[in-house]
Amino acid sequence: MAERESRTGGSIDVGGRYDPIEVLGILAAALFWGWLGLRWLNDWFGGLFVREGQAFLPPSTFEFLPALAFAVEFAPELAAGVWLTVLLTIVGIALGFPIAIVLAGARVYGRTTRWVALGYIELVRGTPLLAQLFVLYYGLGLSSFIRELPGVGTVSVIPEQAVWVAMIGFTINSAAYQAEYLRGAIESVDPGQLRAARAIGLSQIDGIRYVVLPQALRYAIPGWTNELIYLIKYSSLAAFITVPELFNRASSIASENFRYLALFSLAGLFYLALVLTATNLTSRLEDRVAIPGLARRDERLRERSQ
Amino acid sequence: MSDPLLSVRDLRKSFGEEEVLRGIDFEMERRDVQVLMGPSGSGKSTLLRCVNRLSEPDDGTITLDGEDTAAMDENDLRRQVGMVFQGFNLFAHLTARKNVSLGLRRVRGFSKSETEERAEEELERVGLADQADSYPAELSGGQQQRVGIARALAMDPKLLLFDEPTSALDPELIGEVLSVMGELADDGMTMLVVTHEMGFAREAATDLLFLDDGTILERGPPTQLFESPEHERTATFLRRLTDLEAGQHG
Amino acid sequence: MIPAIPFVPSTPFVSLVPLGALADWGFVLGNADYLVGGLAITIALTVASILLGFAAGFPAGLIEVYGGHYSEAFVASLGVFFRGTPIVVIIIVMFFVVGISPAFLAATFALGLRSAAYQSQIFRGAIESVSGGQMEAARAVGLSRLQAIRHVIVPQALRRSIPGFQNEFTIVLKDTSIAFAIGLAELLTRSYDLFVQRTTAVLEIVLFISLLYFLLTFSTNRVLDALRERFVIPGGEG
């Protein structure tokens, strides 16, 4: 009957047949991340396979194609920067997330806490990220404080102090942006459901926890994807507080050999690969947690516009 | 004769300047089915919401089974008073089974297997055992409302409130919900129902309360109110309903 | 390029109490003129970038909806490039590789074209949200396709794009600070120049300019709110 048909609506499986473009994409992703993984392992353990920053194969192997030889020569150093880019992004979004939940909850359900949350969110969203990093790094001198902590800068696995400052900055920043996405998602859950939860005797907190949040978190995924992409790109600003992430490395190599275009194109490709991976993963996540019978938000919008 | 199950005394409620309920008095015995009718804005929904304290009354007392509801823990009160909503308000991310289970697990503290068994029973009671694993958006409006009823029943309520349970439904889906409600009435469930379904009122109601402008204008057995209402306003309202219904079904 | 970092404050948390007796607010106030000059450049850069973004982004949005196969693919891939690359990379490429100078112009092109890529998406979404029935109705009264777009679709789409536009405005405003990378003397760069001179006043200076940025984004948002109120279609959904 009509209501049963919708079950098959959201499926992406094309009856076991493989889409050649999708297969190519998966292969490319496996190659890229496999190579990155090996590079990182190599560098963390002080040159497991080759010397730190040196290509697995000598660039001269690719002399027939100068662009490729160039890429092979400098990609290893950029790969080390990609590690920090990925680290900053993941830490920013992961640590910002629980703070964002509290902020969004306060913003929607709080009384006095609503104003505290609003103030925080507006202040962070109303000032440039670079200025925030300056406050933490130069203004508060956080880095010299972190330098005193045990292990920092001496044990190779623990990143140096500037990285810590950047992680704190991105967490503070991302919490505010994620809170706004979450607030929108919470407000899009029909309030009647919370009323129904209260009507069977659940407390306000339990109603939010078991009924509102599970849905709001799903609705927040598109916003969350935006935030992830934002962080990948804006983690480049950590360069200005000395963090040797992807952009910083490309920039400092270019200042030696003046091949700006080539290096930034290479770095751009890395950023593109990160962004594509991120959007792909969140899109898969969204499909996986989709509520049967309910169209995904972008599909709903599309339907409405037709 | 024991105490009435529900007793409402001089209930008053205002929203801002507007006084929505201006002194409501009535009682319900166990197994009573009372139907509230009245023009929109007469305070029917507010009255229901005051009973389970989704709205806090401004004045007056409500006792449930001899206990003052104002002094009860609100979550405990709501466990004892079930509610079925006009807009169903099913939890959109949970299957029919899980919609019924949530309260069993989280409010009544049932074990997994008890919950499972009980949810199954309640869905069967509303004729939806075969749709237990469907999500709300996959169900018709009538089916969703029956899940809503099963969800309320699972809490073993002493009293069940219905807030216009069929008014959001297409006409052809109303019957299945009303017949479930009729069966509940036959089984002896105490029910306070806001509805404009005359057929249901005529067949299932022990009493009919006509609410107008925040007070109970008239009350009595449905046949009495339908055939010889005392007040002109009641008569006009019921006549209009009859005409509407004739137009709809005829 | 990344400026060489000349120092890191040596005593941790020395300036945690910026309002205390040791605070250097006098230094900030003494250089207020210099900072306000930077603020003027920030505002000018924002306005220039938004205008360039509109001039390029609006037609791009139209092309993405109504354009032919090739023009659409061209515009779409340019958009992916500008939206997928960090703005600091775009700014540096404009300045060092494309060689646009002075720095103000390079920053305008970088921020403006990147904004165009986002504005095109705002307009595309807004155009698509105007129902297809509007186009049919316009054609039915005898308007040509172009006339229908111009007199029926675009006026509605522009109103609907105000919220997205508002967001874009504050993003550009905040990102002008990244012109720091090419040494453009806008607000953030000037604050850096100052606190490098007076390392005891770092926190005061950065907080002061953050306040200026905040006041700017806050007041811009209020102005755009008022604009939206003014142009709302009575009874419509915006």
mmCIF file of N, CA and C in Angstrom, chain B residues 139-209:
data_model
loop_
_atom_site.group_PDB
_atom_site.id
_atom_site.type_symbol
_atom_site.label_atom_id
_atom_site.label_comp_id
_atom_site.label_asym_id
_atom_site.label_seq_id
_atom_site.Cartn_x
_atom_site.Cartn_y
_atom_site.Cartn_z
ATOM 1 N N LEU B 139 3.215 5.668 8.391
ATOM 2 C CA LEU B 139 1.861 5.258 8.767
ATOM 3 C C LEU B 139 0.847 6.308 8.327
ATOM 4 N N SER B 140 -0.394 5.862 8.100
ATOM 5 C CA SER B 140 -1.466 6.810 7.796
ATOM 6 C C SER B 140 -1.817 7.561 9.080
ATOM 7 N N GLY B 141 -2.560 8.668 8.915
ATOM 8 C CA GLY B 141 -2.937 9.452 10.088
ATOM 9 C C GLY B 141 -3.711 8.637 11.114
ATOM 10 N N GLY B 142 -4.627 7.814 10.625
ATOM 11 C CA GLY B 142 -5.425 7.004 11.543
ATOM 12 C C GLY B 142 -4.565 6.023 12.320
ATOM 13 N N GLN B 143 -3.597 5.434 11.581
ATOM 14 C CA GLN B 143 -2.678 4.496 12.254
ATOM 15 C C GLN B 143 -1.818 5.232 13.273
ATOM 16 N N GLN B 144 -1.338 6.437 12.900
ATOM 17 C CA GLN B 144 -0.517 7.204 13.837
ATOM 18 C C GLN B 144 -1.289 7.494 15.113
ATOM 19 N N GLN B 145 -2.566 7.870 14.956
ATOM 20 C CA GLN B 145 -3.327 8.196 16.144
ATOM 21 C C GLN B 145 -3.549 6.961 17.010
ATOM 22 N N ARG B 146 -3.705 5.796 16.362
ATOM 23 C CA ARG B 146 -3.867 4.572 17.161
ATOM 24 C C ARG B 146 -2.581 4.236 17.919
ATOM 25 N N VAL B 147 -1.435 4.520 17.297
ATOM 26 C CA VAL B 147 -0.177 4.353 18.033
ATOM 27 C C VAL B 147 -0.160 5.313 19.225
ATOM 28 N N GLY B 148 -0.633 6.552 18.986
ATOM 29 C CA GLY B 148 -0.697 7.535 20.071
ATOM 30 C C GLY B 148 -1.533 7.016 21.232
ATOM 31 N N ILE B 149 -2.635 6.341 20.916
ATOM 32 C CA ILE B 149 -3.490 5.782 21.966
ATOM 33 C C ILE B 149 -2.759 4.639 22.687
ATOM 34 N N ALA B 150 -2.090 3.780 21.904
ATOM 35 C CA ALA B 150 -1.344 2.669 22.517
ATOM 36 C C ALA B 150 -0.259 3.202 23.447
ATOM 37 N N ARG B 151 0.402 4.291 23.009
ATOM 38 C CA ARG B 151 1.456 4.886 23.824
ATOM 39 C C ARG B 151 0.904 5.351 25.164
ATOM 40 N N ALA B 152 -0.309 5.949 25.129
ATOM 41 C CA ALA B 152 -0.909 6.421 26.377
ATOM 42 C C ALA B 152 -1.357 5.242 27.237
ATOM 43 N N LEU B 153 -1.916 4.210 26.601
ATOM 44 C CA LEU B 153 -2.415 3.051 27.354
ATOM 45 C C LEU B 153 -1.304 2.319 28.086
ATOM 46 N N ALA B 154 -0.114 2.324 27.482
ATOM 47 C CA ALA B 154 0.992 1.556 28.053
ATOM 48 C C ALA B 154 1.355 2.016 29.454
ATOM 49 N N MET B 155 0.972 3.254 29.789
ATOM 50 C CA MET B 155 1.317 3.744 31.116
ATOM 51 C C MET B 155 0.305 3.300 32.167
ATOM 52 N N ASP B 156 -0.677 2.463 31.763
ATOM 53 C CA ASP B 156 -1.751 2.049 32.688
ATOM 54 C C ASP B 156 -2.408 3.246 33.353
ATOM 55 N N PRO B 157 -2.919 4.173 32.566
ATOM 56 C CA PRO B 157 -3.470 5.381 33.187
ATOM 57 C C PRO B 157 -4.799 5.092 33.877
ATOM 58 N N LYS B 158 -5.059 5.895 34.938
ATOM 59 C CA LYS B 158 -6.370 5.794 35.588
ATOM 60 C C LYS B 158 -7.400 6.538 34.753
ATOM 61 N N LEU B 159 -6.898 7.518 34.014
ATOM 62 C CA LEU B 159 -7.781 8.396 33.262
ATOM 63 C C LEU B 159 -7.086 8.720 31.943
ATOM 64 N N LEU B 160 -7.879 8.735 30.865
ATOM 65 C CA LEU B 160 -7.288 9.019 29.558
ATOM 66 C C LEU B 160 -7.931 10.292 28.995
ATOM 67 N N LEU B 161 -7.078 11.262 28.606
ATOM 68 C CA LEU B 161 -7.580 12.514 28.033
ATOM 69 C C LEU B 161 -7.423 12.465 26.519
ATOM 70 N N PHE B 162 -8.461 12.848 25.805
ATOM 71 C CA PHE B 162 -8.373 12.911 24.337
ATOM 72 C C PHE B 162 -8.612 14.350 23.907
ATOM 73 N N ASP B 163 -7.633 14.940 23.228
ATOM 74 C CA ASP B 163 -7.770 16.320 22.770
ATOM 75 C C ASP B 163 -8.057 16.346 21.266
ATOM 76 N N GLU B 164 -9.316 16.376 20.893
ATOM 77 C CA GLU B 164 -9.741 16.339 19.497
ATOM 78 C C GLU B 164 -8.965 15.288 18.693
ATOM 79 N N PRO B 165 -9.083 14.033 19.068
ATOM 80 C CA PRO B 165 -8.211 12.997 18.495
ATOM 81 C C PRO B 165 -8.442 12.750 17.010
ATOM 82 N N THR B 166 -9.597 13.166 16.467
ATOM 83 C CA THR B 166 -9.856 12.847 15.055
ATOM 84 C C THR B 166 -9.926 14.076 14.175
ATOM 85 N N SER B 167 -9.720 15.275 14.760
ATOM 86 C CA SER B 167 -9.994 16.458 13.942
ATOM 87 C C SER B 167 -8.882 16.741 12.931
ATOM 88 N N ALA B 168 -7.722 16.069 13.070
ATOM 89 C CA ALA B 168 -6.668 16.269 12.074
ATOM 90 C C ALA B 168 -6.704 15.172 11.005
ATOM 91 N N LEU B 169 -7.742 14.329 11.065
ATOM 92 C CA LEU B 169 -7.759 13.164 10.175
ATOM 93 C C LEU B 169 -8.684 13.358 8.982
ATOM 94 N N ASP B 170 -8.322 12.734 7.861
ATOM 95 C CA ASP B 170 -9.243 12.710 6.728
ATOM 96 C C ASP B 170 -10.478 11.923 7.141
ATOM 97 N N PRO B 171 -11.650 12.325 6.627
ATOM 98 C CA PRO B 171 -12.912 11.685 7.058
ATOM 99 C C PRO B 171 -12.875 10.153 6.997
ATOM 100 N N GLU B 172 -12.255 9.591 5.974
ATOM 101 C CA GLU B 172 -12.301 8.128 5.850
ATOM 102 C C GLU B 172 -11.425 7.427 6.884
ATOM 103 N N LEU B 173 -10.590 8.189 7.612
ATOM 104 C CA LEU B 173 -9.719 7.556 8.607
ATOM 105 C C LEU B 173 -10.242 7.711 10.032
ATOM 106 N N ILE B 174 -11.314 8.513 10.166
ATOM 107 C CA ILE B 174 -11.820 8.806 11.509
ATOM 108 C C ILE B 174 -12.385 7.550 12.165
ATOM 109 N N GLY B 175 -13.095 6.746 11.358
ATOM 110 C CA GLY B 175 -13.793 5.580 11.890
ATOM 111 C C GLY B 175 -12.906 4.641 12.680
ATOM 112 N N GLU B 176 -11.702 4.335 12.146
ATOM 113 C CA GLU B 176 -10.838 3.359 12.823
ATOM 114 C C GLU B 176 -10.414 3.844 14.205
ATOM 115 N N VAL B 177 -10.207 5.171 14.343
ATOM 116 C CA VAL B 177 -9.808 5.716 15.640
ATOM 117 C C VAL B 177 -10.994 5.687 16.607
ATOM 118 N N LEU B 178 -12.175 6.095 16.097
ATOM 119 C CA LEU B 178 -13.348 6.103 16.963
ATOM 120 C C LEU B 178 -13.693 4.702 17.445
ATOM 121 N N SER B 179 -13.494 3.694 16.574
ATOM 122 C CA SER B 179 -13.876 2.349 17.011
ATOM 123 C C SER B 179 -12.920 1.850 18.094
ATOM 124 N N VAL B 180 -11.624 2.227 18.005
ATOM 125 C CA VAL B 180 -10.698 1.878 19.088
ATOM 126 C C VAL B 180 -11.145 2.556 20.381
ATOM 127 N N MET B 181 -11.532 3.828 20.260
ATOM 128 C CA MET B 181 -11.980 4.555 21.461
ATOM 129 C C MET B 181 -13.245 3.937 22.041
ATOM 130 N N GLY B 182 -14.142 3.506 21.154
ATOM 131 C CA GLY B 182 -15.373 2.858 21.610
ATOM 132 C C GLY B 182 -15.075 1.585 22.386
ATOM 133 N N GLU B 183 -14.100 0.808 21.866
ATOM 134 C CA GLU B 183 -13.731 -0.431 22.573
ATOM 135 C C GLU B 183 -13.163 -0.138 23.950
ATOM 136 N N LEU B 184 -12.327 0.911 24.020
ATOM 137 C CA LEU B 184 -11.761 1.287 25.320
ATOM 138 C C LEU B 184 -12.887 1.622 26.291
ATOM 139 N N ALA B 185 -13.886 2.374 25.816
ATOM 140 C CA ALA B 185 -15.014 2.754 26.665
ATOM 141 C C ALA B 185 -15.750 1.507 27.156
ATOM 142 N N ASP B 186 -15.939 0.567 26.239
ATOM 143 C CA ASP B 186 -16.607 -0.680 26.614
ATOM 144 C C ASP B 186 -15.816 -1.451 27.659
ATOM 145 N N ASP B 187 -14.467 -1.369 27.538
ATOM 146 C CA ASP B 187 -13.620 -2.085 28.502
ATOM 147 C C ASP B 187 -13.588 -1.406 29.868
ATOM 148 N N GLY B 188 -14.232 -0.238 29.975
ATOM 149 C CA GLY B 188 -14.295 0.412 31.272
ATOM 150 C C GLY B 188 -13.239 1.448 31.531
ATOM 151 N N MET B 189 -12.539 1.906 30.493
ATOM 152 C CA MET B 189 -11.546 2.967 30.677
ATOM 153 C C MET B 189 -12.256 4.284 30.992
ATOM 154 N N THR B 190 -11.738 5.032 31.949
ATOM 155 C CA THR B 190 -12.301 6.344 32.242
ATOM 156 C C THR B 190 -11.726 7.353 31.250
ATOM 157 N N MET B 191 -12.593 8.041 30.530
ATOM 158 C CA MET B 191 -12.110 8.888 29.450
ATOM 159 C C MET B 191 -12.750 10.268 29.481
ATOM 160 N N LEU B 192 -11.912 11.297 29.279
ATOM 161 C CA LEU B 192 -12.411 12.663 29.138
ATOM 162 C C LEU B 192 -12.036 13.103 27.717
ATOM 163 N N VAL B 193 -13.058 13.311 26.885
ATOM 164 C CA VAL B 193 -12.812 13.440 25.448
ATOM 165 C C VAL B 193 -13.309 14.778 24.920
ATOM 166 N N VAL B 194 -12.382 15.538 24.308
ATOM 167 C CA VAL B 194 -12.818 16.711 23.559
ATOM 168 C C VAL B 194 -13.005 16.270 22.123
ATOM 169 N N THR B 195 -14.255 16.338 21.625
ATOM 170 C CA THR B 195 -14.488 15.926 20.243
ATOM 171 C C THR B 195 -15.779 16.538 19.748
ATOM 172 N N HIS B 196 -15.899 16.643 18.461
ATOM 173 C CA HIS B 196 -17.162 17.091 17.883
ATOM 174 C C HIS B 196 -17.839 15.957 17.129
ATOM 175 N N GLU B 197 -17.391 14.726 17.377
ATOM 176 C CA GLU B 197 -18.019 13.578 16.727
ATOM 177 C C GLU B 197 -19.294 13.211 17.480
ATOM 178 N N MET B 198 -20.437 13.619 16.919
ATOM 179 C CA MET B 198 -21.719 13.392 17.588
ATOM 180 C C MET B 198 -22.003 11.903 17.759
ATOM 181 N N GLY B 199 -21.655 11.123 16.747
ATOM 182 C CA GLY B 199 -21.930 9.692 16.801
ATOM 183 C C GLY B 199 -21.247 9.059 18.006
ATOM 184 N N PHE B 200 -19.972 9.389 18.200
ATOM 185 C CA PHE B 200 -19.233 8.847 19.338
ATOM 186 C C PHE B 200 -19.887 9.283 20.638
ATOM 187 N N ALA B 201 -20.232 10.562 20.724
ATOM 188 C CA ALA B 201 -20.842 11.093 21.946
ATOM 189 C C ALA B 201 -22.147 10.350 22.251
ATOM 190 N N ARG B 202 -22.959 10.171 21.213
ATOM 191 C CA ARG B 202 -24.250 9.536 21.406
ATOM 192 C C ARG B 202 -24.092 8.106 21.916
ATOM 193 N N GLU B 203 -23.109 7.373 21.322
ATOM 194 C CA GLU B 203 -22.986 5.962 21.661
ATOM 195 C C GLU B 203 -22.176 5.687 22.914
ATOM 196 N N ALA B 204 -21.090 6.429 23.117
ATOM 197 C CA ALA B 204 -20.148 6.052 24.179
ATOM 198 C C ALA B 204 -20.232 6.925 25.422
ATOM 199 N N ALA B 205 -20.731 8.171 25.294
ATOM 200 C CA ALA B 205 -20.610 9.095 26.418
ATOM 201 C C ALA B 205 -21.624 8.809 27.508
ATOM 202 N N THR B 206 -21.170 8.869 28.772
ATOM 203 C CA THR B 206 -22.098 8.822 29.885
ATOM 204 C C THR B 206 -22.656 10.224 30.109
ATOM 205 N N ASP B 207 -21.799 11.213 29.897
ATOM 206 C CA ASP B 207 -22.236 12.593 30.069
ATOM 207 C C ASP B 207 -21.637 13.466 28.982
ATOM 208 N N LEU B 208 -22.347 14.531 28.702
ATOM 209 C CA LEU B 208 -21.847 15.491 27.740
ATOM 210 C C LEU B 208 -21.771 16.845 28.441
ATOM 211 N N LEU B 209 -20.613 17.500 28.334
ATOM 212 C CA LEU B 209 -20.478 18.826 28.950
ATOM 213 C C LEU B 209 -20.380 19.837 27.818
#
